[in-house]
Amino acid sequence: MTYRAPLAAVAARHSARYRSTEAGWVAWLTAPLDPAAETLRPELTDLLFGNRVSILFAAFCLSALLLCYAVFLDVELAVLLLALFAPAAILRYVTIGASPSRSSLRTLLLAGLFWAATVGLLCGEGARTDNVLLTALSGIIGVAVAFGGAYNNAGAPRFAFIQTILFLAPYSIFAASSGVPGMQLFPIQLPFWIVGIFTLIRQIHATHVKLIQARHLASHLALHDSLTGLPNRAHFMEALAAECQRASRDSTNRSYILYLDLDGFKPVNDTYGHLTGDDLLRAVADRFRKVVRGQDVIGRLGGDEFAAILRGVSQKEAEQIGEKLIAAARDPFHLDGHPPISIGVSIGGVALGLPPDVRRTLHAADTMLYAAKRGGKGLLRIAEAA
């Protein structure tokens, strides 16, 4: 079974309702690698928040490095670096724990860049001392923090790329020019480190995108009919319950439910097979979807039964939409490899009102549907209230 069609439908739905709220440097810094994943940007940037443990671990390691500065090098230098490092660590810790929003994202990005520059300066200072222990320890901590940043910030790959440069560039420059034996070879190793971290960021980012898409697809399949893409029975009943509650509170803004049952569908299944029957149901759903308005809900309840919630309409308007649905089903269907197929639809409807009882409302619409079928099929029968 393939989920390519449902996934395309999910992507189309998110594209239709997505509006980018970011601009300028924030938009550039948080852009997904694949433009097709643009609608997932809010969920990708949400991943930048929450992981405070990595900051605590990095702060502990860098504090140990500062202690080594104080013991083996210069207490005053250690205090000066601490005065720069502490605010950056606190700001980074606070912004990561904030609730995701447009303003908090901007603050998080700025704090993240400040944090990366501070860590880079701190580790770079270790390489500049020409002390073998501090040079080695600074390099290990710098690379570890860079890999942690790559993992945690891959939701915004450009941000993660720039952080990586800020983490490693100062150390790389000072280490290559230091007097520590062997560090002159560092520039040869650095490109491999950078490429490795950048590759990690790309792979994690791609995994994030796939997981978010899979979550959207699972949510879509739980609430939509896999054959037609329309809301399924569970989703439709939730929408009907909400609309019944609303209609019971606002008697001036009427809504109607239409219960639809295809006429002549079973002979098509018997004659041409179930695959053709499935194609026909998809074609019917496409036509029904074009008839109803944007604020309405059209769903498939099962088999050849459909239902629609018409919001904010008079009985005359509900009847007009019902007649359009009948006309849409009456026109012959031209399916590949088959002669024109003619079917029809019978519709029963009822106005929503007091009491807000979903079962009673659906039963009343079903009763009107069978009244339409007894009248000769291809007819519409609407009652004023359940």
C-alpha positions as a printed Julia matrix, in Angstrom:
386×3 Matrix{Float64}:
   0.0    0.0     0.0
   1.36   3.42   -0.95
   0.87   6.58    1.1
   2.23   8.91   -1.57
  -1.21  10.31   -2.46
  -2.27  10.95    1.18
   1.11  12.52    1.88
   0.67  14.83   -1.11
  -2.77  15.77    0.2
  -1.35  16.52    3.64
   1.41  18.67    2.11
  -1.14  20.54    0.0
  -3.32  21.2     3.05
  -0.4   22.57    5.06
   0.77  24.68    2.1
  -2.69  26.2     1.75
  -2.88  27.33    5.37
   0.81  28.11    5.99
   1.89  31.73    6.08
   5.51  32.54    6.84
   5.77  34.85    9.84
   9.52  35.31    9.62
  11.47  37.78    7.52
  15.0   39.07    7.07
  17.86  37.39    8.88
  15.6   35.17   11.0
  13.93  33.75    7.87
  17.3   33.12    6.23
  18.81  31.55    9.33
  15.9   29.14    9.93
  15.14  28.15    6.32
  14.87  24.37    5.71
  17.41  22.85    3.35
  14.63  21.64    1.03
  12.26  24.43   -0.1
   9.49  21.8    -0.25
   9.71  21.57    3.56
   9.02  25.3     4.01
   5.59  24.65    5.55
   7.29  22.57    8.25
   9.47  25.5     9.36
   7.44  26.27   12.56
   7.75  22.68   13.76
  11.42  22.5    12.79
  12.25  25.68   14.69
  10.29  24.42   17.71
  12.96  21.71   17.94
  15.5   24.4    18.86
  13.77  24.8    22.22
  13.76  22.59   25.3
  17.09  20.72   25.46
  18.69  22.43   28.45
  20.69  19.36   29.5
  23.22  19.86   26.71
  23.82  23.45   27.84
  24.35  22.32   31.43
  26.84  19.68   30.27
  28.71  22.19   28.09
  28.75  24.73   30.93
  30.19  22.11   33.29
  32.96  21.19   30.83
  33.81  24.82   30.11
  33.83  25.63   33.82
  36.38  22.85   34.28
  38.44  24.45   31.51
  38.29  27.82   33.28
  39.46  26.15   36.48
  42.45  24.78   34.58
  43.16  28.31   33.32
  43.18  29.54   36.92
  45.4   26.7    38.18
  47.91  26.38   35.35
  47.94  29.8    33.75
  46.42  33.02   35.1
  43.68  33.58   37.68
  42.87  37.05   36.35
  42.43  35.68   32.82
  40.15  32.94   34.15
  38.0   35.5    35.99
  37.81  37.7    32.89
  36.73  34.76   30.7
  34.23  33.71   33.36
  32.7   37.2    33.3
  32.15  36.78   29.55
  31.14  33.11   29.65
  28.6   33.18   32.52
  26.12  35.65   30.93
  26.3   33.77   27.61
  25.59  30.43   29.33
  22.74  31.83   31.42
  21.15  33.57   28.43
  21.43  30.42   26.33
  19.93  28.3    29.11
  16.99  30.69   29.62
  16.15  31.14   25.93
  16.2   27.39   25.22
  13.66  26.85   27.99
  11.27  29.54   26.72
   7.98  28.74   25.01
   8.37  28.78   21.21
   7.13  32.01   19.63
   8.23  34.51   17.02
   9.91  36.79   19.56
  11.46  33.97   21.6
  12.88  32.43   18.41
  14.65  35.66   17.53
  16.07  35.9    21.06
  17.11  32.24   21.0
  19.01  32.7    17.73
  20.87  35.77   19.01
  21.67  34.04   22.3
  22.84  30.96   20.4
  25.23  32.96   18.24
  26.56  34.82   21.29
  27.0   31.5    23.08
  28.86  29.94   20.14
  31.16  32.97   19.77
  31.89  32.91   23.52
  32.67  29.18   23.55
  34.85  29.62   20.47
  36.76  32.45   22.16
  37.14  30.44   25.37
  38.53  27.39   23.56
  40.62  29.54   21.26
  42.27  31.15   24.25
  43.3   27.68   25.4
  45.1   27.08   22.11
  46.75  30.51   22.26
  48.46  29.74   25.58
  50.93  27.24   24.05
  50.18  25.03   27.05
  49.87  21.41   25.87
  47.23  20.46   28.46
  45.06  23.53   27.87
  45.4   23.25   24.1
  44.32  19.6    24.08
  41.53  20.1    26.6
  40.2   23.16   24.75
  40.12  21.24   21.47
  38.27  18.26   22.95
  35.67  20.46   24.64
  35.25  22.71   21.6
  34.6   19.78   19.26
  32.24  18.13   21.76
  30.18  21.32   22.15
  30.17  21.8    18.35
  28.77  18.3    17.8
  26.16  18.89   20.51
  25.13  22.14   18.87
  24.9   20.41   15.5
  22.57  17.77   16.92
  20.36  20.16   18.9
  20.05  22.87   16.25
  19.66  20.82   13.06
  16.05  22.03   12.84
  17.58  25.29   11.53
  20.58  24.01    9.55
  22.05  27.4     8.58
  21.99  28.44   12.22
  23.72  25.17   13.14
  26.31  25.67   10.37
  27.2   29.17   11.58
  27.38  27.98   15.18
  29.83  25.27   14.13
  32.11  27.86   12.52
  31.94  30.08   15.61
  32.68  27.14   17.9
  35.75  25.94   15.98
  37.23  28.86   14.01
  39.05  30.67   16.88
  40.58  27.46   18.19
  41.61  26.4    14.68
  43.38  29.69   13.99
  45.25  29.83   17.3
  46.07  26.11   17.37
  47.64  26.23   13.9
  49.88  29.14   14.91
  50.74  27.86   18.38
  54.06  26.53   19.52
  52.61  23.18   20.59
  54.32  20.4    18.62
  52.15  18.84   15.92
  49.41  21.49   15.99
  50.65  22.84   12.66
  48.91  19.82   11.14
  45.6   20.98   12.57
  44.51  22.87    9.41
  44.71  19.56    7.53
  42.31  17.89    9.98
  39.93  20.82   10.31
  38.19  20.45    6.92
  37.34  16.85    7.76
  35.85  17.96   11.09
  33.79  20.67    9.41
  32.56  18.38    6.62
  31.69  15.7     9.18
  29.69  18.08   11.36
  27.95  19.66    8.35
  27.02  16.19    7.07
  25.65  15.32   10.5
  23.53  18.48   10.5
  22.11  17.69    7.05
  21.28  14.1     7.99
  19.62  15.03   11.28
  17.68  17.81    9.55
  16.45  15.36    6.89
  15.41  12.94    9.65
  13.48  15.7    11.44
  11.64  16.53    8.2
  10.72  12.88    7.59
   9.5   12.39   11.17
   7.32  15.52   11.04
   5.89  14.44    7.67
   5.19  10.98    9.1
   3.4   12.54   12.09
   1.27  14.68    9.76
   0.46  11.65    7.64
  -0.51   9.57   10.66
  -2.77  12.36   11.89
  -4.3   12.72    8.44
  -4.95   8.99    8.06
  -6.55   8.84   11.51
  -9.1   11.49   10.52
  -9.51  10.98    6.78
 -10.77   8.26    4.48
  -7.73   6.66    2.82
  -9.62   6.1    -0.46
 -11.16   9.51   -1.11
  -9.17  11.79    1.2
 -12.41  13.13    2.7
 -12.96  13.29    6.46
 -13.83   9.81    7.74
 -16.77   8.9     9.96
 -14.95   9.68   13.22
 -13.78  13.08   11.97
 -17.19  13.91   10.54
 -18.97  12.98   13.78
 -16.63  15.26   15.75
 -17.4   18.11   13.35
 -21.13  17.38   13.56
 -21.06  17.35   17.37
 -19.3   20.72   17.42
 -21.73  22.18   14.9
 -24.75  20.85   16.83
 -23.47  22.59   19.95
 -22.91  25.83   18.06
 -26.32  25.69   16.37
 -28.05  25.13   19.73
 -26.54  28.39   21.01
 -27.16  30.46   17.87
 -30.59  29.95   16.36
 -30.14  32.84   13.91
 -27.3   31.14   12.02
 -28.76  27.88   10.76
 -26.83  24.84    9.63
 -27.96  21.66    7.89
 -26.71  18.12    7.59
 -27.17  16.25    4.32
 -27.01  12.45    4.25
 -26.06  11.11    0.79
 -26.37   7.57   -0.57
 -25.28   6.69   -4.11
 -27.88   5.15   -6.4
 -26.68   2.38   -8.71
 -23.26   1.96   -7.21
 -23.56  -1.76   -6.4
 -24.18  -2.79  -10.05
 -20.99  -0.92  -11.03
 -19.03  -2.91   -8.44
 -20.61  -6.18   -9.6
 -20.01  -5.44  -13.29
 -16.57  -3.86  -13.35
 -15.04  -4.97  -10.05
 -14.02  -3.3    -6.83
 -11.03  -1.45   -8.28
 -13.32   0.37  -10.69
 -15.71   0.94   -7.81
 -12.88   2.57   -5.87
 -12.04   4.79   -8.84
 -15.68   5.79   -9.07
 -15.85   6.67   -5.36
 -12.77   8.87   -5.74
 -14.34  10.61   -8.74
 -17.6   11.13   -6.86
 -15.73  12.57   -3.87
 -13.86  14.99   -6.14
 -17.14  16.27   -7.59
 -18.8   16.59   -4.18
 -15.76  18.43   -2.85
 -16.09  21.02   -5.62
 -19.79  21.61   -4.9
 -19.62  22.37   -1.18
 -18.23  25.68    0.06
 -15.01  26.24    1.96
 -16.75  26.52    5.34
 -18.72  23.29    4.81
 -17.65  19.74    5.66
 -18.11  16.82    3.27
 -17.15  13.35    4.52
 -17.42   9.68    3.63
 -19.2    7.67    6.31
 -18.45   4.3     4.71
 -19.28   2.28    1.59
 -21.21   4.51   -0.79
 -22.54   6.81    1.95
 -21.45  10.43    2.29
 -22.57  13.29    4.5
 -22.19  17.06    4.46
 -22.48  19.81    7.06
 -23.66  23.08    5.51
 -22.83  25.97    7.81
 -24.72  29.23    7.96
 -27.35  28.52    5.28
 -31.1   28.9     4.9
 -33.25  25.94    3.91
 -33.43  27.29    0.36
 -29.64  27.54    0.16
 -29.29  24.02    1.59
 -31.7   22.75   -1.06
 -29.73  24.5    -3.8
 -26.49  22.86   -2.67
 -28.27  19.5    -2.41
 -29.55  19.83   -6.0
 -26.02  20.66   -7.18
 -24.75  17.5    -5.5
 -27.43  15.46   -7.25
 -26.52  17.05  -10.59
 -22.83  16.36   -9.99
 -23.5   12.66   -9.36
 -25.92  12.4   -12.31
 -23.39  13.39  -14.98
 -21.71  10.28  -16.49
 -18.3    9.33  -15.15
 -15.54   8.64  -17.66
 -13.1    6.21  -16.07
 -10.1    4.8   -17.91
 -10.87   1.62  -19.86
 -14.64   1.73  -19.33
 -17.64   3.15  -21.13
 -19.36   6.12  -19.44
 -20.78   5.07  -16.08
 -24.04   6.61  -14.87
 -25.12   6.6   -11.25
 -27.04   8.98   -9.03
 -27.42  10.07   -5.43
 -30.34  10.39   -3.04
 -30.12  12.96   -0.26
 -31.89  13.44    3.03
 -31.29  16.48    5.19
 -32.31  18.14    8.41
 -31.65  21.46   10.11
 -29.48  21.44   13.22
 -31.05  22.81   16.36
 -32.29  21.9    19.81
 -31.49  19.57   21.41
 -27.82  19.28   20.31
 -28.05  15.49   19.92
 -25.75  14.05   17.27
 -27.37  10.6    17.1
 -30.86  12.05   16.86
 -29.76  14.51   14.17
 -28.05  11.82   12.11
 -31.05   9.49   12.48
 -33.4   12.24   11.32
 -31.23  12.88    8.23
 -31.12   9.13    7.56
 -34.93   8.98    7.78
 -35.23  11.77    5.22
 -32.73   9.93    2.99
 -34.9    6.84    2.86
 -37.92   9.02    2.2
 -36.05  10.34   -0.85
 -35.23   6.81   -2.0
 -38.83   5.69   -1.62
 -39.85   8.67   -3.73
 -37.91   7.39   -6.73
 -34.18   7.95   -6.0
 -32.13  10.87   -7.23
 -34.26  13.11   -5.01
 -33.68  15.53   -2.13
 -35.76  15.62    1.03
 -35.0   18.14    3.8
 -36.78  18.49    7.12
 -36.81  21.76    9.07
 -35.59  20.22   12.35
 -34.62  16.88   13.86
